mmCIF file of C-alpha atoms in Angstrom:
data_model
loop_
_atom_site.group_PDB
_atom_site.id
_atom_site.type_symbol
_atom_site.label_atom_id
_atom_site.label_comp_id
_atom_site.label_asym_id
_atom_site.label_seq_id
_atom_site.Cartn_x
_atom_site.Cartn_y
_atom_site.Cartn_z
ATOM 1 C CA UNK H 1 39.186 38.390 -68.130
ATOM 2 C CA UNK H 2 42.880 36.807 -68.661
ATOM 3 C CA UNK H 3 43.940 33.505 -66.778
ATOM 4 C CA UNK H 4 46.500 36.037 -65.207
ATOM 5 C CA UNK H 5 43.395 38.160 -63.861
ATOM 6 C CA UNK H 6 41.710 35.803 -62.322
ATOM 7 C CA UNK H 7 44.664 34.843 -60.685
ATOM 8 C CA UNK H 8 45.341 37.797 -59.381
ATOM 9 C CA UNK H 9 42.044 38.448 -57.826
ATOM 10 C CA UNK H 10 41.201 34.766 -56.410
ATOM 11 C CA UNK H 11 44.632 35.991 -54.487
ATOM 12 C CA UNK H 12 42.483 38.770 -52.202
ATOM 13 C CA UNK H 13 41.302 37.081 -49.181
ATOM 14 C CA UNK H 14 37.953 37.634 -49.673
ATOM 15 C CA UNK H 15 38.019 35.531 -52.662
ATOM 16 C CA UNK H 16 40.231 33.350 -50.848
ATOM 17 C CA UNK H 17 38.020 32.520 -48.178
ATOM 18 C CA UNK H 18 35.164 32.095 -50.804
ATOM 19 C CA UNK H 19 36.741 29.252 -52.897
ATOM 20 C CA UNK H 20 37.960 27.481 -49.599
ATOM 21 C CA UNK H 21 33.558 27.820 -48.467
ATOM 22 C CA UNK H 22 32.815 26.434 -51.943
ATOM 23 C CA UNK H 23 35.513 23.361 -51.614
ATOM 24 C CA UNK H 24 34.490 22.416 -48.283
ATOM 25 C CA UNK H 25 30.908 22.725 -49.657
ATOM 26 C CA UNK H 26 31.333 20.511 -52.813
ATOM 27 C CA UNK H 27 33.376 18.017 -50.535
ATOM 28 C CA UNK H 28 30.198 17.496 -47.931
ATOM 29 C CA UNK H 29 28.129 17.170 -50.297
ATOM 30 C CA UNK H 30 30.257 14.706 -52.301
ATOM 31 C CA UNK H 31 31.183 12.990 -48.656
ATOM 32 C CA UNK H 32 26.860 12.923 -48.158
ATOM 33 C CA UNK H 33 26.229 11.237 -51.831
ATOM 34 C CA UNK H 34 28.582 8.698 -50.852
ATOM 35 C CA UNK H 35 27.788 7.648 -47.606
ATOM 36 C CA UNK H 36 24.153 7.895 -48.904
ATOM 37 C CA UNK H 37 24.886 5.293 -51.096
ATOM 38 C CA UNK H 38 26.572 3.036 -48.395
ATOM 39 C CA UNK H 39 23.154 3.018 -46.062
ATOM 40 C CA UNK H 40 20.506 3.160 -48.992
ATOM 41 C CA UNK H 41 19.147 -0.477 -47.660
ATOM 42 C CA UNK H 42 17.126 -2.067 -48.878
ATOM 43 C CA UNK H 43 16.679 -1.404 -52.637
ATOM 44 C CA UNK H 44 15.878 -5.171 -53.128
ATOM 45 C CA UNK H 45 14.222 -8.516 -52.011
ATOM 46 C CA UNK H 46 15.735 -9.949 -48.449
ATOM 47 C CA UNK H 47 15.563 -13.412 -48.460
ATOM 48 C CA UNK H 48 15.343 -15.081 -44.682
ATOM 49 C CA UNK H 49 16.900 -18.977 -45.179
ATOM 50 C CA UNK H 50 15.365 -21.157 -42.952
ATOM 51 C CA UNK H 51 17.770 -24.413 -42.587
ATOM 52 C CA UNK H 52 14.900 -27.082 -41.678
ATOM 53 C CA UNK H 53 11.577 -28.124 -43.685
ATOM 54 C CA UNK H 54 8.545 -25.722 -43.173
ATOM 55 C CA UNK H 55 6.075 -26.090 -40.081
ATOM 56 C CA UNK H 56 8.849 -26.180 -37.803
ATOM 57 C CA UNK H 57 9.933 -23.312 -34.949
ATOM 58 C CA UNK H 58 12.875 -22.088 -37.055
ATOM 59 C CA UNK H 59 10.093 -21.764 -40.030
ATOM 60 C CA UNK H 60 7.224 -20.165 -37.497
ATOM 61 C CA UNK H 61 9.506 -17.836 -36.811
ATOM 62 C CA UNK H 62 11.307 -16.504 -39.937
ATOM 63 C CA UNK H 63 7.589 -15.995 -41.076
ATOM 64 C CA UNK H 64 6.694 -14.397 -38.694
ATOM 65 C CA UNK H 65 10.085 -11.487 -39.476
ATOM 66 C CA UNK H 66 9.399 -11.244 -42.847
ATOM 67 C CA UNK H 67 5.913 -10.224 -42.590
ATOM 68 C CA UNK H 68 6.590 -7.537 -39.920
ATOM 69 C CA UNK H 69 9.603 -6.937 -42.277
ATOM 70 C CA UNK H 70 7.843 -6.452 -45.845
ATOM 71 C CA UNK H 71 5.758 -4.084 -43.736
ATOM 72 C CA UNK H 72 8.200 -1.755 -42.270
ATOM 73 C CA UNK H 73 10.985 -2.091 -44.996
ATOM 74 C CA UNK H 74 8.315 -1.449 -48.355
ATOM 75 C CA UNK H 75 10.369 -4.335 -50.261
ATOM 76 C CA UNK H 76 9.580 -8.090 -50.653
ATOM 77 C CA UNK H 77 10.838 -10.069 -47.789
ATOM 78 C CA UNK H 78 11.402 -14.145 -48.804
ATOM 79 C CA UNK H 79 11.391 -17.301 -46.413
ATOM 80 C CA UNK H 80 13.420 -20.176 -48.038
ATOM 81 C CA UNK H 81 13.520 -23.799 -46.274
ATOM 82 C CA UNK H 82 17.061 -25.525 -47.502
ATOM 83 C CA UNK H 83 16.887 -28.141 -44.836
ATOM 84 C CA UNK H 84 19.544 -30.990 -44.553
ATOM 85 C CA UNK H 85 22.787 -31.775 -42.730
ATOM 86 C CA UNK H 86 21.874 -30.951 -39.316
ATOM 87 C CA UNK H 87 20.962 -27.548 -40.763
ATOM 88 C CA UNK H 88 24.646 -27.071 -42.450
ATOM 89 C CA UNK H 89 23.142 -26.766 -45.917
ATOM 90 C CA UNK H 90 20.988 -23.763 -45.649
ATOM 91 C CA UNK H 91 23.872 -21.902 -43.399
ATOM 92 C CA UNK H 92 26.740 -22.460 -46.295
ATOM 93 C CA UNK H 93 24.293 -20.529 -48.293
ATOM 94 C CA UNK H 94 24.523 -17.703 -45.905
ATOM 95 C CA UNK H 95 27.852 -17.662 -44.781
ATOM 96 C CA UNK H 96 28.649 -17.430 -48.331
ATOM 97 C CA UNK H 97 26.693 -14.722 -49.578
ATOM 98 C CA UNK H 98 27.632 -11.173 -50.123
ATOM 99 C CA UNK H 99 27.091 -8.985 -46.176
ATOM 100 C CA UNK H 100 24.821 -6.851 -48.134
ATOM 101 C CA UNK H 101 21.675 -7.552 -45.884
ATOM 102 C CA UNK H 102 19.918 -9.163 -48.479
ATOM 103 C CA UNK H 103 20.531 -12.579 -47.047
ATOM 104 C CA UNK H 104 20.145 -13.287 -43.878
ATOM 105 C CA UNK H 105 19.828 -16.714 -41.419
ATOM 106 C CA UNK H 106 17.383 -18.384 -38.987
ATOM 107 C CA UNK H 107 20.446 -19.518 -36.485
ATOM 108 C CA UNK H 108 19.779 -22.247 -33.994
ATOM 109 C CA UNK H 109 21.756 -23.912 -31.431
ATOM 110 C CA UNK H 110 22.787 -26.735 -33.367
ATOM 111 C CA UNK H 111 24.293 -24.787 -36.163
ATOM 112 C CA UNK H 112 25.925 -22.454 -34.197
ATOM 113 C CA UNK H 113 26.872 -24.105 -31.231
ATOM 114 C CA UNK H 114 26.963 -27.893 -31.734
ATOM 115 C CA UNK H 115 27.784 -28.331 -35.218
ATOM 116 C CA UNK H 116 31.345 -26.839 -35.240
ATOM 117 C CA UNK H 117 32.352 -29.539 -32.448
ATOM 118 C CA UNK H 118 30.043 -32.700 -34.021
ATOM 119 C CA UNK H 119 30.958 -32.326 -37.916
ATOM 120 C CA UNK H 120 35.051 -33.292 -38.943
ATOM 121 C CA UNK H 121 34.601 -31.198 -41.897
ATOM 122 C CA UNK H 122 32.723 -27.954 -42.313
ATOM 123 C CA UNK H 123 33.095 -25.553 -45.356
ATOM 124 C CA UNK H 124 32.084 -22.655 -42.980
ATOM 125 C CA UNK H 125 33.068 -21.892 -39.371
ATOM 126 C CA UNK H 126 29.620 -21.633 -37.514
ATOM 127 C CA UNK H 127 30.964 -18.407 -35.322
ATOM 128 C CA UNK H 128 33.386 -16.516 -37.321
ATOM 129 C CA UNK H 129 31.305 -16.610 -40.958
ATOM 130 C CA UNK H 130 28.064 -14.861 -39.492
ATOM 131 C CA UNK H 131 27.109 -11.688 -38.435
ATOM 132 C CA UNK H 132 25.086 -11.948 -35.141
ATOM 133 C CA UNK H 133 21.800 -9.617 -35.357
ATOM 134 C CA UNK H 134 19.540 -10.944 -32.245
ATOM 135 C CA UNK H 135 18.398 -13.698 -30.068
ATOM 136 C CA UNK H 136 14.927 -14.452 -31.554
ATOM 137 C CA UNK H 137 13.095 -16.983 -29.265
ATOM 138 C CA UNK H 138 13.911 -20.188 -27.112
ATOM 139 C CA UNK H 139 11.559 -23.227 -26.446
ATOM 140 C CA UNK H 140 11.425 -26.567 -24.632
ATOM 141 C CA UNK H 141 12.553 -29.473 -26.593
ATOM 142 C CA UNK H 142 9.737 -32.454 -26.001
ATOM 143 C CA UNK H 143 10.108 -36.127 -25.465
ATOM 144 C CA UNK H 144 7.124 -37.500 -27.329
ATOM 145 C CA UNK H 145 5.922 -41.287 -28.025
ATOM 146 C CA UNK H 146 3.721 -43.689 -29.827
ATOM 147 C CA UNK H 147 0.611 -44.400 -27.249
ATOM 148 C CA UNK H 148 0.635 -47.684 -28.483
ATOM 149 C CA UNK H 149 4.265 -48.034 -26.828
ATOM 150 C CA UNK H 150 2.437 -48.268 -23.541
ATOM 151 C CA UNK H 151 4.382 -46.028 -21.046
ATOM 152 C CA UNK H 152 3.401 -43.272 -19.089
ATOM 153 C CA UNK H 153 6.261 -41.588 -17.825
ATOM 154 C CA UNK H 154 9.530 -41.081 -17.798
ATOM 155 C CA UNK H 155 10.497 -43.737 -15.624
ATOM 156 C CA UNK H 156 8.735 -46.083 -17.579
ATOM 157 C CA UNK H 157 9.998 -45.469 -20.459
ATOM 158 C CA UNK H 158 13.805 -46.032 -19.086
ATOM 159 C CA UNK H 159 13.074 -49.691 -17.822
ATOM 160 C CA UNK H 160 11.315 -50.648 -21.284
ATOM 161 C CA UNK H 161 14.244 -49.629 -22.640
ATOM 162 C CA UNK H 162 16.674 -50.923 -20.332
ATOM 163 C CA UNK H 163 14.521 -54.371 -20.670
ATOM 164 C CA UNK H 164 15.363 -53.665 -24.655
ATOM 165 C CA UNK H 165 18.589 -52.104 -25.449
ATOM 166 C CA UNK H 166 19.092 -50.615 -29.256
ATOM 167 C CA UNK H 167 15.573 -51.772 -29.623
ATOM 168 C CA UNK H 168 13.818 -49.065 -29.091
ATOM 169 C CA UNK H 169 14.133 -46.053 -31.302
ATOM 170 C CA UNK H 170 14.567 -42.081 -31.329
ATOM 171 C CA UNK H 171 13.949 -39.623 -34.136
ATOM 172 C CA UNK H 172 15.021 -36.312 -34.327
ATOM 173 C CA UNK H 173 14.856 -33.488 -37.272
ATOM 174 C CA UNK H 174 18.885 -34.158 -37.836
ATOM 175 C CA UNK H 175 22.149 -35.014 -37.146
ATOM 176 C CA UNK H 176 23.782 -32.909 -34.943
ATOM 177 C CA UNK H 177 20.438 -30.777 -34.066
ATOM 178 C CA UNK H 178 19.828 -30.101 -30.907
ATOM 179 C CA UNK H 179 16.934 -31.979 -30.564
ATOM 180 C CA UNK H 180 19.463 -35.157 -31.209
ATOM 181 C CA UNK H 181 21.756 -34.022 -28.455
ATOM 182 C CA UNK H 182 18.888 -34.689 -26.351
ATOM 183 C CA UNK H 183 18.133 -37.735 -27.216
ATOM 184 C CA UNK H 184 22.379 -38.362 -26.244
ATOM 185 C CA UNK H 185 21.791 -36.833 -23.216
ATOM 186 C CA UNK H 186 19.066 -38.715 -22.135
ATOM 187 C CA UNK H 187 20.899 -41.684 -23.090
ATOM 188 C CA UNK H 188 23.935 -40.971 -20.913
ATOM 189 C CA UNK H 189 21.987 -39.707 -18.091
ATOM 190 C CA UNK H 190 19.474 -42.504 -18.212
ATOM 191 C CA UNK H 191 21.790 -45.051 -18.866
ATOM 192 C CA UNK H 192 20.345 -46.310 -21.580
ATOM 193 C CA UNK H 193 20.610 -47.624 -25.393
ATOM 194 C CA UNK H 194 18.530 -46.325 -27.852
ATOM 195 C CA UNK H 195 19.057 -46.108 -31.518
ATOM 196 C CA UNK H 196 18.954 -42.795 -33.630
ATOM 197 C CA UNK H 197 16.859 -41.984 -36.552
ATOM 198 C CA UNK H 198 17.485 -39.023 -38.231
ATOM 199 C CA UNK H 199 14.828 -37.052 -40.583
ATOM 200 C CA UNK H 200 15.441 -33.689 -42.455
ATOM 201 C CA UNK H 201 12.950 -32.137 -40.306
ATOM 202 C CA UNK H 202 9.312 -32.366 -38.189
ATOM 203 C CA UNK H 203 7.449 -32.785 -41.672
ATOM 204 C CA UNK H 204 8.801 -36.834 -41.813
ATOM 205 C CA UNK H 205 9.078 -37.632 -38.222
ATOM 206 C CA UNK H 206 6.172 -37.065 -36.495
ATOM 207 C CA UNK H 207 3.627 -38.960 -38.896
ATOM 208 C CA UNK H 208 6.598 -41.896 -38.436
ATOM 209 C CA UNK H 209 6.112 -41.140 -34.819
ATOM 210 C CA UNK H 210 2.234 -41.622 -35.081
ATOM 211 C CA UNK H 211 2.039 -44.668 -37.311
ATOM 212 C CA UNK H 212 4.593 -46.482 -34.652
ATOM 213 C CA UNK H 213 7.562 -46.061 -37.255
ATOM 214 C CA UNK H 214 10.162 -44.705 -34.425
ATOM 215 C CA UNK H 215 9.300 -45.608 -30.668
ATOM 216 C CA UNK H 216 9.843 -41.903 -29.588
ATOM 217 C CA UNK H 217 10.702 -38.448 -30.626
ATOM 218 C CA UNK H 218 12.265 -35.429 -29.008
ATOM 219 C CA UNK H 219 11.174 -32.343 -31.125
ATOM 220 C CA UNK H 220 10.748 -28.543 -30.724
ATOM 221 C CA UNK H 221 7.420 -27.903 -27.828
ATOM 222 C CA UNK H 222 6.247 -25.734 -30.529
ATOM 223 C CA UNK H 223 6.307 -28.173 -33.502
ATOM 224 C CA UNK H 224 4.571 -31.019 -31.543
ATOM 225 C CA UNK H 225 2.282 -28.862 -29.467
ATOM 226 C CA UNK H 226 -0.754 -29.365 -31.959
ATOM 227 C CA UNK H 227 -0.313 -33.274 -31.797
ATOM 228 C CA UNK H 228 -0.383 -33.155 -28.399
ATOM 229 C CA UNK H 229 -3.305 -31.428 -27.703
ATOM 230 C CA UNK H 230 -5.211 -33.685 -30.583
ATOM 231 C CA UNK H 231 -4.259 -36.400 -28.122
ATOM 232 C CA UNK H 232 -2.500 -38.198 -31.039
ATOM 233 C CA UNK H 233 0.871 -38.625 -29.034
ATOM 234 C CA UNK H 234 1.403 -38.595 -25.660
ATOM 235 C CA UNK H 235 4.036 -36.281 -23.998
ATOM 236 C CA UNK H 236 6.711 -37.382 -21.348
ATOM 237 C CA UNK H 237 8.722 -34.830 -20.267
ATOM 238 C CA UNK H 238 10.243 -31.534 -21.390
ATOM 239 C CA UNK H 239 13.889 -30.827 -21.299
ATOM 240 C CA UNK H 240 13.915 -27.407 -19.460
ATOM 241 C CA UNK H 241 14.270 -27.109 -15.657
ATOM 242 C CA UNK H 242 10.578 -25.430 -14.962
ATOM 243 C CA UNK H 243 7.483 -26.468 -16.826
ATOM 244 C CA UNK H 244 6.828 -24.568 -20.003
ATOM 245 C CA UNK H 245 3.974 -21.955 -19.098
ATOM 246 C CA UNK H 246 2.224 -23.432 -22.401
ATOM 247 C CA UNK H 247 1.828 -26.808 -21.210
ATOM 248 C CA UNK H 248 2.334 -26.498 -17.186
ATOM 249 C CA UNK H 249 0.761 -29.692 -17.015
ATOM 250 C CA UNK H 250 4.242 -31.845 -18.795
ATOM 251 C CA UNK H 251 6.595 -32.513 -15.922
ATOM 252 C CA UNK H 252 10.552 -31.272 -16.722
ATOM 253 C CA UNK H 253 13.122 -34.383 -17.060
ATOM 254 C CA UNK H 254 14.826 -33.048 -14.084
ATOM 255 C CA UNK H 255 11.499 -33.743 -11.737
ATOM 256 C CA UNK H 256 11.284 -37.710 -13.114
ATOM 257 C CA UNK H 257 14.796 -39.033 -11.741
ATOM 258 C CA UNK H 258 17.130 -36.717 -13.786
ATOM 259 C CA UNK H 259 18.523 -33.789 -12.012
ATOM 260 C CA UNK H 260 20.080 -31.124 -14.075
ATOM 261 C CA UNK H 261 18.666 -32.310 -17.193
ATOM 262 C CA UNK H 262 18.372 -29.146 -19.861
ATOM 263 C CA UNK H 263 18.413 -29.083 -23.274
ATOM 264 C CA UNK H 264 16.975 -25.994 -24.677
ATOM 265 C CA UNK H 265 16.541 -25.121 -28.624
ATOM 266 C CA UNK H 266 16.867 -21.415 -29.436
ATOM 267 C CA UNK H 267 16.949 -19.459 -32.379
ATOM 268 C CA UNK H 268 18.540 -16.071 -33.724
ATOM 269 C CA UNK H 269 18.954 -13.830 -36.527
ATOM 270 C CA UNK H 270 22.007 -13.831 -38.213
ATOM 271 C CA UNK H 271 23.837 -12.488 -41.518
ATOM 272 C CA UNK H 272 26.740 -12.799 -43.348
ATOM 273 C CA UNK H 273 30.356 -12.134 -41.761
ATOM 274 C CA UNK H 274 31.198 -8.082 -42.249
ATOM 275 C CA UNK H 275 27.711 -7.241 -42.493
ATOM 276 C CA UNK H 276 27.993 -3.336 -42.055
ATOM 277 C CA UNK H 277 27.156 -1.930 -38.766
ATOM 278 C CA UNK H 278 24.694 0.384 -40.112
ATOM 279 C CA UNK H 279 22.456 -2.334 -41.803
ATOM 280 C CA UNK H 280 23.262 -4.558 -38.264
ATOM 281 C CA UNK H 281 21.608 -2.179 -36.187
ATOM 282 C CA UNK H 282 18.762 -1.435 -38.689
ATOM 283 C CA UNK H 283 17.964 -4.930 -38.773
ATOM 284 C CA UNK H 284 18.203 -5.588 -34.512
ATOM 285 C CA UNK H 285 15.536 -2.571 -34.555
ATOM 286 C CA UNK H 286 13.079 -4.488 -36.802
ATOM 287 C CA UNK H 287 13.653 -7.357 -34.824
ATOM 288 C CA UNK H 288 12.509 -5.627 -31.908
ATOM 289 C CA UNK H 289 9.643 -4.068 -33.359
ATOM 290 C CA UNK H 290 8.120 -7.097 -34.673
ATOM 291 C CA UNK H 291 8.874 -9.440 -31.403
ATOM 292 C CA UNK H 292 7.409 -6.795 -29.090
ATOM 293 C CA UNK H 293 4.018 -6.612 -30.958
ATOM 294 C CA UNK H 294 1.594 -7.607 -28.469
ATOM 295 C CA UNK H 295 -0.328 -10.147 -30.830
ATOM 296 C CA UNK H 296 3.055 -11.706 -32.581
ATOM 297 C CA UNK H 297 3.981 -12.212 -28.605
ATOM 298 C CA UNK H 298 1.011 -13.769 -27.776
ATOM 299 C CA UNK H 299 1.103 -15.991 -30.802
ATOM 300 C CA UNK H 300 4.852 -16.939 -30.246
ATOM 301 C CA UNK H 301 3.863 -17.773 -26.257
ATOM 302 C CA UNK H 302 0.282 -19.630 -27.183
ATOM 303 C CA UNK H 303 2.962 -22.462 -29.481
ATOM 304 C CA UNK H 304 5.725 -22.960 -26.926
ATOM 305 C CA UNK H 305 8.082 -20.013 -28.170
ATOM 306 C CA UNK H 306 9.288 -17.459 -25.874
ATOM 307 C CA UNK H 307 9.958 -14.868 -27.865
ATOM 308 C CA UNK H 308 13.420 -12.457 -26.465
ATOM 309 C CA UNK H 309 15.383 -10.107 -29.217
ATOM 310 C CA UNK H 310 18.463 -8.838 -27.778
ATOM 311 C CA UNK H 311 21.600 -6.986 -28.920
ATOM 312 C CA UNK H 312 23.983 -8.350 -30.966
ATOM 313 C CA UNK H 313 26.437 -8.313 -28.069
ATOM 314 C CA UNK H 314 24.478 -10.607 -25.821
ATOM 315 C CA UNK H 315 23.682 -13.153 -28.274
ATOM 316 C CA UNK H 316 28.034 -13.314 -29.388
ATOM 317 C CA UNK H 317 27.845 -14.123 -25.233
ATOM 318 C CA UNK H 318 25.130 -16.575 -25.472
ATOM 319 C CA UNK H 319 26.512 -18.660 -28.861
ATOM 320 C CA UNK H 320 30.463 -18.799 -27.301
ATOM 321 C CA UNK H 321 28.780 -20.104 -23.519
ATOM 322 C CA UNK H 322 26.550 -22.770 -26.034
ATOM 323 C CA UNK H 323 29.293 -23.393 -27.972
ATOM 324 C CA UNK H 324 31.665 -24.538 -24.664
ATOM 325 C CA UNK H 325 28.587 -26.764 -23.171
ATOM 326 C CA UNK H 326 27.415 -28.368 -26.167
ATOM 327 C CA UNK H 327 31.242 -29.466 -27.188
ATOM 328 C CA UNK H 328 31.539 -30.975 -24.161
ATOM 329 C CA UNK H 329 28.387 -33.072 -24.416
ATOM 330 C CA UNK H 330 29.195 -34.231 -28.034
ATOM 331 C CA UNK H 331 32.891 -35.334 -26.708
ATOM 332 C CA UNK H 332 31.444 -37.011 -24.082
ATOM 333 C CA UNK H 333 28.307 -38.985 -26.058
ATOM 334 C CA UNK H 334 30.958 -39.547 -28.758
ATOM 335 C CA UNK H 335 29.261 -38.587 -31.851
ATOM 336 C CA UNK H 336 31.127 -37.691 -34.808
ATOM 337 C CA UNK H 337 30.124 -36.800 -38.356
ATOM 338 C CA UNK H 338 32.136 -36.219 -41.517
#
């Protein structure tokens, strides 16, 4: 049949209306293919970076998603510790990487909501860069000490050091964590001088801790529970405003002369900035799913973790309401880093 043929017949409408079915047909399935290709996630490893040395709550708890992870997603999911700069080090690797959901972020109060007002220079922004997914967990921090210090409380503790100011001494697993905005806050509230020793994480501190190195250490519940229990420090106070329902038996700072004293470490699952919604959601769902498991909850609880995913809305609430309290208390304790 000639060109001018076929012409002639693709103009009766039946023919019409069949090439117009076939276009629209080709064009879904075209549309389909592509968007296929957007949402095939994962095809590769995810890697979960974990800004503090292993052992720690951050570290417990990344673990803890990749292993539910691997399971549910069929593909290899990584936990890698880059600790170091008040936990600036391992989130430049994430705010950095490509929003492809193959990278993702342990987020904790200091990085996201202490850092940006602490640090002079930062070569991320600690809100705009990431990609909230969910709130993970919170825990008490803990005031622990030497035994051989020979206090028993809270009080006693602020006249030994009011008896010897900058003599005493307070480790923490960084600058700008949150567990050394405690130690400010205690030092403001309390009145007291006390001098700073920062570690790259829990790993270094606590044996410094036990062999009378540093004179005290505030640290994660979680991380010190285990020396606790071995009776190898002794617990003071914690820094919520009830008792922690794993170790009822630790009065709050608040009930030992310090009203209103809180200081709570909490911990989230973030991406890269323009992660795409689809791959957001996916990952908030897994979240769930592996927080809700009876025997991961009962873990979490049993170490000092409270375990509480939530939707990537509530946590943007939670990280701006940290981010106004926390700049406050750095401006007021005065501590700047460059």
């Amino acid at each position: 049949m000639r060109f001018s043929q076929v012409a002639k017949v693709a103009k009766r409408p039946f023919f019409k209306y069949l090439l117009i079915c076939l276009a629209l047909l080709l064009g879904a399935n075209s549309s389909w293919a592509q968007s296929s290709q957007k949402t095939a996630w994962p095809k590769q490893a995810i890697r979960i970076v974990v800004s503090f040395t292993p052992g720690g709550a951050p570290d417990i708890l990344a673990r803890v998603l990749a292993e539910s992870m691997q399971q549910n997603l069929g593909v290899p999911v990584l936990v890698e510790n880059r600790p170091g700069y008040g936990g600036n080090i391992g989130a430049e690797i994430v705010a950095k990487s490509d929003p492809d959901g193959y990278t993702l972020l342990i987020g904790t109060v200091g990085i996201h909501a202490i850092n940006g007002a602490l640090y002079e220079k930062m070569s991320f922004d600690p809100i705009k860069d990431f990609t909230p997914i969910s709130f993970l967990a919170s825990t008490p921090n803990v005031l622990v000490v030497n035994k051989k210090l020979g206090v028993n409380n809270l009080h006693e503790l602020i006249e030994l050091a009011k008896a010897k100011p900058n003599q005493l001494t307070f480790g923490s697993s960084g600058v700008g964590t949150s567990l050394h905005m405690s130690g400010e806050l205690f030092k403001e509230m309390a009145g007291i001088q006390i001098r700073h020793i920062p570690y790259k994480g829990r790993a270094q501190s606590l044996p410094d801790l036990v062999s009378s190195r540093i004179s005290m250490l505030f640290d994660n519940l979680s991380s010190s529970l285990p020396l606790i229990k071995a009776g190898e420090v002794q617990a003071l106070g914690v820094t919520t405003l009830k008792r922690s329902h794993a170790t009822p038996e630790i009065p709050t700072f608040a009930e030992q002369g310090l009203p209103g004293f809180e200081a709570v470490s909490w911990f989230s699952l973030m991406a890269p900035a323009n992660l795409p919604p689809s791959i957001q959601k996916r990952l908030n769902q897994l979240t769930y799913r592996a927080l809700n498991d009876p025997e991961v909850k009962k873990r979490l609880l049993a170490g000092g973790l409270d375990p509480a995913p939530s939707s990537a809305k509530d946590l943007s609430k939670l990280i701006a309401q940290e981010s106004a309290k926390w700049s406050r208390i750095v401006q007021q304790s005065g501590a700047k880093l460059d």
